Amino acid sequence: RTDMALSLAVTRRLLPRLRPTGSRGFYHMHGDPKQVVRVPSPLSVARLTKMDYKINGMMELRDITPEERTKHFHLRKKRAEIMRGAGHSVDEVNFPSLRVSEYLAWTEFPAEVKAVLIDRLEAQGLVRDQLLEDLSMRFLLEEKETLDEILSHPKLTPHAEQIRTVLNSIAIGLPDWMYFANTEGLLLGQSEPIDNRPVRLIWKARHIERQAETGAAVRQALSIGEVPVIYLRGSDEGRADWGETNVPGTWIGFHSSRTDPTLYSFVKLLTSALDIKTGAPREIIEVEVKKEIPGLPDLQNTFYHKDLTCLYVPGHAGAEQSTVALIEDAVTPESIERLKAAGVDVTPIPLEEGLMQGLNSVLLWGEKHGGAPGTQSLALMPPDCPTLMEVVKSRGFEVAPLEFGSPAGGGNWECETNFALRGNEPMTPDAQEVYARMGNRLLKRANLDTHFRFISAADLDGFEWSLDNHMH
């Protein structure tokens, strides 16, 4: 242990200490010239051939045709062209290669169950050198006898249905990985005690169909030099359930069917413990979706994320004031009262435009909205949402209507968008371990070590956790 501590101390002295950017740092980095928009690459979306699970009211169970894949490919090429044409940097991210243990790392199975499952997959020749191909999984699901034999082990039998669900998701290529507002988590900002490294809160899915995606999220954060931290107590579906408002320091924490609503207050404590000041939340307003309305009996699985329900539209000098565009019919009256009591400006948007996913528009702040010099303010949004389009245009954004064309169903352009700081080189495993230990010491000092944990390359195989029943 003494040798390891000495090695880590030496490693830290050799690491470059990053400079703070001086711009806002929570949720996005608008205004920082190093901000980069992160989206799935055209090929990573066009590779999908099947949608074979349904976890919300907008999904379809169906094969994805070659014509659709071609369409998805060209729409995403067009998206990047529009963003770059407005002066914004864009990273188009390919689906990463994962080991079988990484796919299973953050699934809600005991460690012993994961180990036995991997051993039995290897014994059947479906996994070699920890590499797992979706072709192997498709064969396994078609060849029921082999799968039944694998699941007959007494450690696996109690989890058989959930294991089948996870393997099915892998076999069809983890189609919801492309929703970066979930899978790339939440950028917390740069932490001064951790050498000003950018810290990312990794997402953790509520539905087991999506839990294999978290392994990709961890690898992606490490690949761009970020220090990842994960919530231990419940589900956390990323920036998709956070919302900015016109009141500085006041944020929306969304309460529907996905993110554990107790997360938000702990994130406020986390940013304080990490000394992340710029843009971090000082007050969080809970906005809760109604359980049903006439014609929509399961509203919380229709408006299941904030980014389908409300959208912050900043103003600027000479334009309309900043506002939160909100599907008021979808949320409780108490939620609206809480927002207005906090001084949040709310603009109601018709339910019909919400059902067309208009609120899932991407707003990139240009120079006149406080964005980086030389950039234009751009709104990438679905067509045929006239009320929302007028709200956005009146606040100085150039609107680029673009059909979405989702292979999976259930989201629009904002669902595929996240943000990072470019220029941070990937760290060595030793350096990752240094920063994970530094972060975990800060968590312990703030009594947050039972709520969060910093992770490094040594944790790519995950550790045991389970979802608490915090939702309702």
Short mmCIF file of C-alpha atoms in Angstrom, two decimals:
data_model
loop_
_atom_site.label_atom_id
_atom_site.label_comp_id
_atom_site.label_asym_id
_atom_site.label_seq_id
_atom_site.Cartn_x
_atom_site.Cartn_y
_atom_site.Cartn_z
CA ARG A 1 0.00 0.00 0.00
CA THR A 2 2.87 2.36 0.81
CA ASP A 3 4.45 1.67 -2.59
CA MET A 4 1.10 2.30 -4.32
CA ALA A 5 0.57 5.57 -2.43
CA LEU A 6 4.08 6.73 -3.34
CA SER A 7 3.53 5.78 -6.97
CA LEU A 8 0.25 7.70 -7.10
CA ALA A 9 1.84 10.76 -5.48
CA VAL A 10 4.65 10.74 -8.03
CA THR A 11 2.16 10.26 -10.86
CA ARG A 12 0.14 13.27 -9.73
CA ARG A 13 3.23 15.52 -9.67
CA LEU A 14 3.88 14.56 -13.28
CA LEU A 15 0.33 15.36 -14.43
CA PRO A 16 -0.36 18.72 -16.03
CA ARG A 17 -2.65 20.92 -13.96
CA LEU A 18 -5.36 22.36 -16.18
CA ARG A 19 -6.33 26.00 -16.07
CA PRO A 20 -9.91 26.88 -15.15
CA THR A 21 -11.80 28.17 -18.16
CA GLY A 22 -13.49 31.03 -16.32
CA SER A 23 -16.78 30.32 -18.12
CA ARG A 24 -19.89 28.55 -16.91
CA GLY A 25 -19.26 24.89 -16.36
CA PHE A 26 -22.40 23.00 -15.34
CA TYR A 27 -24.61 21.18 -17.89
CA HIS A 28 -22.90 22.77 -20.90
CA MET A 29 -19.90 25.02 -21.57
CA HIS A 30 -21.54 27.70 -23.74
CA GLY A 31 -19.18 30.68 -23.89
CA ASP A 32 -16.03 28.57 -23.67
CA PRO A 33 -14.12 28.48 -26.98
CA LYS A 34 -13.15 24.87 -26.13
CA GLN A 35 -16.75 23.66 -25.94
CA VAL A 36 -17.54 20.82 -28.31
CA VAL A 37 -20.96 19.41 -29.16
CA ARG A 38 -20.96 15.61 -28.85
CA VAL A 39 -23.32 13.55 -31.01
CA PRO A 40 -23.38 9.94 -32.25
CA SER A 41 -21.74 9.53 -35.63
CA PRO A 42 -23.89 8.89 -38.73
CA LEU A 43 -22.56 5.33 -39.07
CA SER A 44 -23.15 4.52 -35.40
CA VAL A 45 -26.86 5.22 -35.94
CA ALA A 46 -27.12 3.74 -39.45
CA ARG A 47 -25.67 0.41 -38.19
CA LEU A 48 -28.94 -0.39 -36.36
CA THR A 49 -31.22 -2.97 -37.95
CA LYS A 50 -33.85 -3.74 -35.32
CA MET A 51 -35.84 -2.15 -32.51
CA ASP A 52 -36.93 -4.97 -30.22
CA TYR A 53 -37.97 -3.49 -26.90
CA LYS A 54 -40.47 -0.86 -25.80
CA ILE A 55 -39.93 1.22 -22.64
CA ASN A 56 -41.96 4.32 -23.47
CA GLY A 57 -45.11 5.37 -25.27
CA MET A 58 -43.28 6.60 -28.37
CA MET A 59 -41.35 3.49 -29.35
CA GLU A 60 -42.11 1.01 -32.12
CA LEU A 61 -41.20 -2.68 -32.18
CA ARG A 62 -39.99 -3.31 -35.72
CA ASP A 63 -37.16 -3.99 -38.11
CA ILE A 64 -35.30 -0.95 -39.44
CA THR A 65 -35.23 -1.03 -43.24
CA PRO A 66 -32.16 -0.32 -45.41
CA GLU A 67 -33.96 2.79 -46.72
CA GLU A 68 -34.41 4.09 -43.17
CA ARG A 69 -30.76 3.45 -42.32
CA THR A 70 -29.70 5.46 -45.37
CA LYS A 71 -32.04 8.25 -44.27
CA HIS A 72 -30.66 8.23 -40.69
CA PHE A 73 -27.13 8.42 -42.05
CA HIS A 74 -27.77 11.48 -44.23
CA LEU A 75 -29.88 13.31 -41.63
CA ARG A 76 -27.01 13.06 -39.14
CA LYS A 77 -24.49 14.23 -41.69
CA LYS A 78 -26.77 17.21 -42.30
CA ARG A 79 -26.98 17.90 -38.56
CA ALA A 80 -23.20 18.22 -38.21
CA GLU A 81 -23.01 20.42 -41.32
CA ILE A 82 -25.62 22.81 -39.88
CA MET A 83 -23.86 23.05 -36.51
CA ARG A 84 -20.41 23.54 -38.01
CA GLY A 85 -21.82 26.08 -40.46
CA ALA A 86 -22.84 28.18 -37.44
CA GLY A 87 -19.28 28.02 -36.10
CA HIS A 88 -19.73 25.30 -33.46
CA SER A 89 -17.26 22.45 -32.92
CA VAL A 90 -18.78 18.99 -33.26
CA ASP A 91 -17.45 15.55 -32.25
CA GLU A 92 -19.20 12.68 -34.04
CA VAL A 93 -18.69 9.68 -31.77
CA ASN A 94 -18.51 6.06 -32.89
CA PHE A 95 -19.92 3.22 -30.82
CA PRO A 96 -17.00 1.93 -28.71
CA SER A 97 -15.69 -1.61 -28.66
CA LEU A 98 -16.54 -3.15 -25.28
CA ARG A 99 -15.50 -6.29 -23.45
CA VAL A 100 -18.30 -8.54 -22.22
CA SER A 101 -17.55 -7.56 -18.63
CA GLU A 102 -18.05 -3.88 -19.59
CA TYR A 103 -21.43 -4.60 -21.13
CA LEU A 104 -22.48 -6.27 -17.88
CA ALA A 105 -20.58 -3.95 -15.53
CA TRP A 106 -23.45 -1.63 -14.59
CA THR A 107 -26.33 -4.05 -15.01
CA GLU A 108 -28.26 -4.72 -11.86
CA PHE A 109 -26.95 -8.25 -11.28
CA PRO A 110 -24.78 -9.45 -8.38
CA ALA A 111 -21.08 -9.76 -9.25
CA GLU A 112 -21.24 -13.54 -8.88
CA VAL A 113 -24.06 -13.75 -11.44
CA LYS A 114 -22.05 -11.70 -13.96
CA ALA A 115 -18.98 -13.91 -13.47
CA VAL A 116 -20.92 -17.13 -13.95
CA LEU A 117 -22.67 -15.75 -17.06
CA ILE A 118 -19.36 -14.75 -18.65
CA ASP A 119 -17.85 -18.17 -17.89
CA ARG A 120 -20.78 -19.96 -19.49
CA LEU A 121 -20.76 -17.71 -22.57
CA GLU A 122 -17.04 -18.45 -22.98
CA ALA A 123 -17.63 -22.19 -22.53
CA GLN A 124 -20.08 -22.08 -25.45
CA GLY A 125 -17.54 -20.32 -27.66
CA LEU A 126 -19.64 -17.12 -27.84
CA VAL A 127 -17.02 -14.98 -26.10
CA ARG A 128 -13.31 -15.08 -26.80
CA ASP A 129 -10.70 -12.91 -25.05
CA GLN A 130 -13.55 -10.99 -23.41
CA LEU A 131 -14.85 -9.77 -26.80
CA LEU A 132 -18.55 -10.04 -27.40
CA GLU A 133 -20.06 -9.47 -30.83
CA ASP A 134 -23.71 -8.68 -31.42
CA LEU A 135 -23.70 -11.42 -34.09
CA SER A 136 -22.92 -13.97 -31.38
CA MET A 137 -25.79 -12.65 -29.30
CA ARG A 138 -28.23 -12.77 -32.22
CA PHE A 139 -27.29 -16.39 -32.83
CA LEU A 140 -27.66 -17.20 -29.14
CA LEU A 141 -31.15 -15.71 -28.99
CA GLU A 142 -32.20 -17.62 -32.10
CA GLU A 143 -30.68 -20.90 -30.85
CA LYS A 144 -32.89 -21.29 -27.78
CA GLU A 145 -31.44 -24.61 -26.63
CA THR A 146 -27.96 -23.18 -26.02
CA LEU A 147 -29.33 -20.16 -24.17
CA ASP A 148 -31.56 -22.36 -22.02
CA GLU A 149 -28.53 -24.48 -21.13
CA ILE A 150 -26.51 -21.40 -20.15
CA LEU A 151 -29.34 -20.08 -17.97
CA SER A 152 -29.93 -23.46 -16.28
CA HIS A 153 -27.09 -22.74 -13.85
CA PRO A 154 -28.61 -22.26 -10.35
CA LYS A 155 -26.92 -18.85 -9.98
CA LEU A 156 -28.47 -17.61 -13.24
CA THR A 157 -31.95 -19.14 -13.18
CA PRO A 158 -33.46 -16.54 -10.76
CA HIS A 159 -32.30 -13.79 -13.14
CA ALA A 160 -33.06 -15.59 -16.40
CA GLU A 161 -35.64 -13.15 -17.82
CA GLN A 162 -33.55 -10.09 -17.04
CA ILE A 163 -30.45 -11.74 -18.56
CA ARG A 164 -32.42 -12.48 -21.74
CA THR A 165 -33.47 -8.83 -21.84
CA VAL A 166 -29.89 -7.57 -21.53
CA LEU A 167 -28.58 -10.01 -24.15
CA ASN A 168 -31.37 -8.98 -26.51
CA SER A 169 -30.35 -5.32 -26.14
CA ILE A 170 -26.74 -6.20 -26.94
CA ALA A 171 -27.83 -8.34 -29.89
CA ILE A 172 -29.69 -5.45 -31.54
CA GLY A 173 -26.75 -3.07 -30.98
CA LEU A 174 -27.89 -1.11 -27.89
CA PRO A 175 -30.07 1.18 -30.03
CA ASP A 176 -30.66 3.78 -27.30
CA TRP A 177 -26.91 4.35 -26.84
CA MET A 178 -27.33 7.11 -29.43
CA TYR A 179 -29.32 9.22 -26.92
CA PHE A 180 -26.33 11.11 -25.59
CA ALA A 181 -28.45 13.34 -23.31
CA ASN A 182 -28.73 10.13 -21.28
CA THR A 183 -25.69 8.05 -22.09
CA GLU A 184 -23.08 10.81 -21.81
CA GLY A 185 -24.45 11.83 -18.43
CA LEU A 186 -24.05 15.33 -17.01
CA LEU A 187 -20.98 17.56 -17.27
CA LEU A 188 -20.53 18.97 -13.76
CA GLY A 189 -17.71 21.34 -14.68
CA GLN A 190 -14.06 21.72 -13.72
CA SER A 191 -13.09 20.84 -10.14
CA GLU A 192 -10.34 23.01 -8.67
CA PRO A 193 -9.28 20.41 -6.02
CA ILE A 194 -8.92 17.82 -8.80
CA ASP A 195 -6.46 19.94 -10.78
CA ASN A 196 -9.32 21.63 -12.69
CA ARG A 197 -10.13 18.40 -14.47
CA PRO A 198 -13.63 18.22 -16.01
CA VAL A 199 -15.86 15.92 -13.98
CA ARG A 200 -18.72 13.99 -15.58
CA LEU A 201 -21.59 12.39 -13.67
CA ILE A 202 -22.11 9.06 -15.45
CA TRP A 203 -25.68 8.01 -16.13
CA LYS A 204 -27.31 4.91 -14.67
CA ALA A 205 -30.44 3.66 -16.42
CA ARG A 206 -33.71 2.79 -14.72
CA HIS A 207 -34.68 0.15 -17.29
CA ILE A 208 -32.50 -2.94 -17.49
CA GLU A 209 -32.84 -2.85 -21.30
CA ARG A 210 -30.53 0.18 -21.24
CA GLN A 211 -28.12 -0.66 -18.42
CA ALA A 212 -25.48 -2.19 -20.72
CA GLU A 213 -25.05 1.29 -22.26
CA THR A 214 -23.38 2.63 -19.10
CA GLY A 215 -20.20 0.67 -19.86
CA ALA A 216 -19.88 2.69 -23.08
CA ALA A 217 -20.51 5.93 -21.17
CA VAL A 218 -17.63 5.27 -18.74
CA ARG A 219 -15.24 4.43 -21.57
CA GLN A 220 -16.26 7.56 -23.51
CA ALA A 221 -15.68 9.88 -20.54
CA LEU A 222 -12.22 8.42 -19.91
CA SER A 223 -11.38 8.69 -23.62
CA ILE A 224 -11.72 12.50 -23.54
CA GLY A 225 -9.74 13.05 -20.35
CA GLU A 226 -12.67 13.48 -17.98
CA VAL A 227 -12.92 12.21 -14.41
CA PRO A 228 -16.11 10.13 -14.10
CA VAL A 229 -18.24 9.86 -10.96
CA ILE A 230 -21.39 7.74 -10.56
CA TYR A 231 -24.47 7.93 -8.35
CA LEU A 232 -24.83 4.88 -6.10
CA ARG A 233 -28.32 5.22 -4.70
CA GLY A 234 -30.71 5.03 -7.66
CA SER A 235 -31.27 5.81 -11.31
CA ASP A 236 -29.74 8.87 -12.96
CA GLU A 237 -30.65 9.51 -16.60
CA GLY A 238 -28.19 12.31 -17.29
CA ARG A 239 -28.66 15.88 -18.48
CA ALA A 240 -32.00 14.86 -20.02
CA ASP A 241 -33.70 15.45 -16.65
CA TRP A 242 -32.01 18.77 -15.74
CA GLY A 243 -33.34 22.11 -16.92
CA GLU A 244 -31.88 25.60 -16.90
CA THR A 245 -34.03 28.63 -16.05
CA ASN A 246 -33.86 32.41 -16.40
CA VAL A 247 -33.03 32.73 -12.67
CA PRO A 248 -29.25 32.35 -12.17
CA GLY A 249 -28.44 29.31 -10.04
CA THR A 250 -32.03 27.99 -10.18
CA TRP A 251 -32.44 24.70 -12.02
CA ILE A 252 -35.28 22.31 -12.80
CA GLY A 253 -35.01 18.77 -11.44
CA PHE A 254 -37.45 16.60 -13.36
CA HIS A 255 -39.68 14.03 -11.69
CA SER A 256 -41.33 11.53 -14.02
CA SER A 257 -40.59 7.84 -14.57
CA ARG A 258 -36.80 7.73 -14.91
CA THR A 259 -34.36 9.68 -12.67
CA ASP A 260 -34.52 9.16 -8.92
CA PRO A 261 -35.79 12.59 -7.74
CA THR A 262 -33.63 12.50 -4.60
CA LEU A 263 -30.56 12.78 -6.88
CA TYR A 264 -30.87 16.51 -7.49
CA SER A 265 -30.22 17.77 -3.97
CA PHE A 266 -27.21 15.46 -3.69
CA VAL A 267 -25.77 16.81 -6.95
CA LYS A 268 -25.98 20.29 -5.43
CA LEU A 269 -23.93 19.01 -2.48
CA LEU A 270 -21.55 17.23 -4.88
CA THR A 271 -20.74 20.36 -6.89
CA SER A 272 -20.09 22.19 -3.62
CA ALA A 273 -17.76 19.43 -2.37
CA LEU A 274 -15.84 19.54 -5.68
CA ASP A 275 -15.65 23.35 -5.57
CA ILE A 276 -17.49 23.71 -8.88
CA LYS A 277 -18.87 27.22 -8.67
CA THR A 278 -19.59 28.45 -12.18
CA GLY A 279 -23.16 27.68 -13.21
CA ALA A 280 -23.69 25.06 -10.49
CA PRO A 281 -27.19 24.79 -8.98
CA ARG A 282 -28.00 26.78 -5.84
CA GLU A 283 -31.73 26.02 -5.89
CA ILE A 284 -33.55 23.12 -7.56
CA ILE A 285 -37.25 23.28 -8.44
CA GLU A 286 -38.95 19.91 -8.77
CA VAL A 287 -41.20 19.67 -11.83
CA GLU A 288 -43.41 16.60 -11.76
CA VAL A 289 -45.36 15.05 -14.63
CA LYS A 290 -49.02 14.18 -14.11
CA LYS A 291 -49.85 10.48 -14.09
CA GLU A 292 -52.54 10.83 -16.76
CA ILE A 293 -54.68 13.25 -18.73
CA PRO A 294 -57.64 12.54 -21.05
CA GLY A 295 -56.40 10.55 -24.03
CA LEU A 296 -52.99 9.83 -22.47
CA PRO A 297 -53.43 7.33 -19.61
CA ASP A 298 -49.69 6.83 -18.98
CA LEU A 299 -48.34 10.37 -19.24
CA GLN A 300 -45.14 9.64 -17.30
CA ASN A 301 -44.06 7.23 -20.03
CA THR A 302 -44.81 9.83 -22.70
CA PHE A 303 -43.15 12.88 -21.10
CA TYR A 304 -40.58 10.75 -19.33
CA HIS A 305 -37.66 13.21 -19.52
CA LYS A 306 -37.33 16.95 -18.98
CA ASP A 307 -36.00 17.47 -22.49
CA LEU A 308 -39.34 16.30 -23.91
CA THR A 309 -41.33 18.60 -21.64
CA CYS A 310 -39.59 21.95 -21.23
CA LEU A 311 -36.86 23.98 -22.93
CA TYR A 312 -34.89 26.96 -21.66
CA VAL A 313 -34.73 29.70 -24.31
CA PRO A 314 -32.27 32.48 -23.38
CA GLY A 315 -32.85 36.03 -24.54
CA HIS A 316 -30.30 38.73 -25.23
CA ALA A 317 -30.10 42.51 -25.45
CA GLY A 318 -32.74 43.75 -27.87
CA ALA A 319 -34.73 40.48 -27.82
CA GLU A 320 -37.49 38.98 -25.68
CA GLN A 321 -36.46 38.02 -22.14
CA SER A 322 -35.26 34.51 -21.29
CA THR A 323 -38.01 31.98 -20.66
CA VAL A 324 -38.75 28.32 -20.00
CA ALA A 325 -41.02 26.92 -22.71
CA LEU A 326 -43.18 24.32 -20.96
CA ILE A 327 -45.93 21.83 -21.82
CA GLU A 328 -48.08 23.03 -18.93
CA ASP A 329 -50.78 20.42 -19.60
CA ALA A 330 -48.26 17.66 -18.86
CA VAL A 331 -47.07 18.79 -15.42
CA THR A 332 -48.80 19.23 -12.07
CA PRO A 333 -50.26 22.63 -11.12
CA GLU A 334 -48.02 22.57 -8.03
CA SER A 335 -44.96 22.37 -10.30
CA ILE A 336 -46.02 25.49 -12.17
CA GLU A 337 -46.66 27.30 -8.90
CA ARG A 338 -43.18 26.38 -7.64
CA LEU A 339 -41.56 27.69 -10.82
CA LYS A 340 -43.42 31.00 -10.73
CA ALA A 341 -42.76 31.44 -7.00
CA ALA A 342 -39.04 31.12 -7.75
CA GLY A 343 -39.27 33.86 -10.39
CA VAL A 344 -39.00 31.52 -13.38
CA ASP A 345 -40.57 32.95 -16.55
CA VAL A 346 -42.80 30.27 -18.11
CA THR A 347 -44.17 30.29 -21.66
CA PRO A 348 -46.88 27.66 -22.25
CA ILE A 349 -46.53 25.44 -25.33
CA PRO A 350 -49.44 23.39 -26.74
CA LEU A 351 -49.55 19.71 -25.86
CA GLU A 352 -49.61 18.86 -29.58
CA GLU A 353 -46.17 20.40 -30.09
CA GLY A 354 -44.88 18.42 -27.14
CA LEU A 355 -46.16 15.20 -28.67
CA MET A 356 -44.29 16.16 -31.85
CA GLN A 357 -41.15 16.41 -29.65
CA GLY A 358 -40.75 20.12 -30.32
CA LEU A 359 -39.32 20.71 -26.84
CA ASN A 360 -36.52 18.29 -27.73
CA SER A 361 -34.84 20.99 -29.82
CA VAL A 362 -31.12 21.79 -29.63
CA LEU A 363 -30.28 25.42 -28.84
CA LEU A 364 -26.63 26.30 -29.43
CA TRP A 365 -25.76 29.68 -27.95
CA GLY A 366 -23.94 31.96 -30.35
CA GLU A 367 -21.87 35.00 -29.49
CA LYS A 368 -24.89 37.27 -28.95
CA HIS A 369 -26.23 34.87 -26.30
CA GLY A 370 -22.89 34.63 -24.50
CA GLY A 371 -21.50 31.84 -26.64
CA ALA A 372 -17.98 31.62 -28.02
CA PRO A 373 -16.76 34.48 -30.26
CA GLY A 374 -17.62 34.01 -33.92
CA THR A 375 -20.48 31.55 -33.33
CA GLN A 376 -24.10 31.99 -34.37
CA SER A 377 -27.12 31.22 -32.20
CA LEU A 378 -28.76 28.16 -33.72
CA ALA A 379 -31.94 26.20 -33.03
CA LEU A 380 -32.09 22.70 -34.51
CA MET A 381 -35.71 21.69 -34.12
CA PRO A 382 -38.43 19.56 -35.67
CA PRO A 383 -40.68 21.33 -38.20
CA ASP A 384 -44.37 22.14 -37.63
CA CYS A 385 -44.07 23.51 -34.09
CA PRO A 386 -45.18 27.12 -34.74
CA THR A 387 -45.66 28.28 -31.13
CA LEU A 388 -42.26 27.09 -29.99
CA MET A 389 -40.62 28.30 -33.19
CA GLU A 390 -41.90 31.84 -32.55
CA VAL A 391 -40.61 31.72 -28.94
CA VAL A 392 -37.17 30.71 -30.20
CA LYS A 393 -37.03 33.15 -33.12
CA SER A 394 -38.15 36.11 -31.00
CA ARG A 395 -35.15 35.53 -28.75
CA GLY A 396 -32.63 35.78 -31.56
CA PHE A 397 -32.03 32.19 -32.65
CA GLU A 398 -31.70 31.16 -36.28
CA VAL A 399 -34.06 28.21 -36.72
CA ALA A 400 -32.95 25.19 -38.75
CA PRO A 401 -35.96 22.86 -39.07
CA LEU A 402 -34.76 19.29 -39.55
CA GLU A 403 -36.77 16.09 -39.54
CA PHE A 404 -35.40 13.66 -36.97
CA GLY A 405 -36.08 10.17 -38.27
CA SER A 406 -35.30 8.06 -35.21
CA PRO A 407 -34.51 4.38 -35.70
CA ALA A 408 -35.52 3.64 -32.11
CA GLY A 409 -38.35 6.08 -31.51
CA GLY A 410 -38.81 8.17 -28.41
CA GLY A 411 -36.58 11.21 -28.86
CA ASN A 412 -35.44 14.00 -31.15
CA TRP A 413 -32.25 16.03 -31.76
CA GLU A 414 -31.69 17.17 -28.17
CA CYS A 415 -31.82 13.54 -27.03
CA GLU A 416 -28.74 12.89 -29.17
CA THR A 417 -26.75 15.87 -27.87
CA ASN A 418 -24.28 16.47 -25.06
CA PHE A 419 -21.32 18.78 -24.42
CA ALA A 420 -17.67 18.53 -23.41
CA LEU A 421 -14.42 20.49 -23.39
CA ARG A 422 -12.00 19.56 -26.15
CA GLY A 423 -8.25 19.44 -25.66
CA ASN A 424 -8.07 17.12 -22.63
CA GLU A 425 -5.84 14.20 -23.54
CA PRO A 426 -6.91 10.73 -22.35
CA MET A 427 -5.18 9.86 -19.08
CA THR A 428 -3.16 6.75 -18.34
CA PRO A 429 -4.74 4.19 -15.99
CA ASP A 430 -2.37 5.38 -13.23
CA ALA A 431 -3.49 8.98 -13.71
CA GLN A 432 -7.15 7.92 -13.69
CA GLU A 433 -6.54 6.12 -10.42
CA VAL A 434 -4.93 9.24 -8.93
CA TYR A 435 -7.92 11.42 -9.73
CA ALA A 436 -10.46 8.78 -8.66
CA ARG A 437 -8.74 8.57 -5.26
CA MET A 438 -8.60 12.35 -4.96
CA GLY A 439 -12.31 12.60 -5.78
CA ASN A 440 -13.28 9.84 -3.37
CA ARG A 441 -11.38 11.55 -0.55
CA LEU A 442 -13.40 14.71 -1.21
CA LEU A 443 -16.60 12.66 -1.15
CA LYS A 444 -15.71 11.09 2.17
CA ARG A 445 -14.85 14.47 3.68
CA ALA A 446 -18.30 15.77 2.60
CA ASN A 447 -20.14 12.60 3.81
CA LEU A 448 -21.14 11.86 0.21
CA ASP A 449 -19.19 8.61 -0.19
CA THR A 450 -22.35 6.49 0.22
CA HIS A 451 -24.06 8.49 -2.54
CA PHE A 452 -21.35 8.86 -5.20
CA ARG A 453 -18.13 7.16 -6.23
CA PHE A 454 -15.36 8.26 -8.59
CA ILE A 455 -14.31 5.56 -11.01
CA SER A 456 -11.25 4.84 -13.13
CA ALA A 457 -10.10 2.27 -15.68
CA ALA A 458 -9.77 -0.20 -12.80
CA ASP A 459 -13.56 -0.03 -12.40
CA LEU A 460 -14.50 -0.78 -16.02
CA ASP A 461 -15.95 -4.09 -14.85
CA GLY A 462 -18.16 -2.21 -12.39
CA PHE A 463 -19.13 -3.06 -8.83
CA GLU A 464 -22.31 -4.19 -7.12
CA TRP A 465 -25.23 -1.77 -6.85
CA SER A 466 -29.02 -1.83 -7.04
CA LEU A 467 -31.77 0.69 -7.68
CA ASP A 468 -33.50 1.92 -4.56
CA ASN A 469 -37.25 2.38 -4.68
CA HIS A 470 -37.07 6.17 -4.53
CA MET A 471 -39.24 7.06 -7.48
CA HIS A 472 -42.75 7.30 -6.03
#
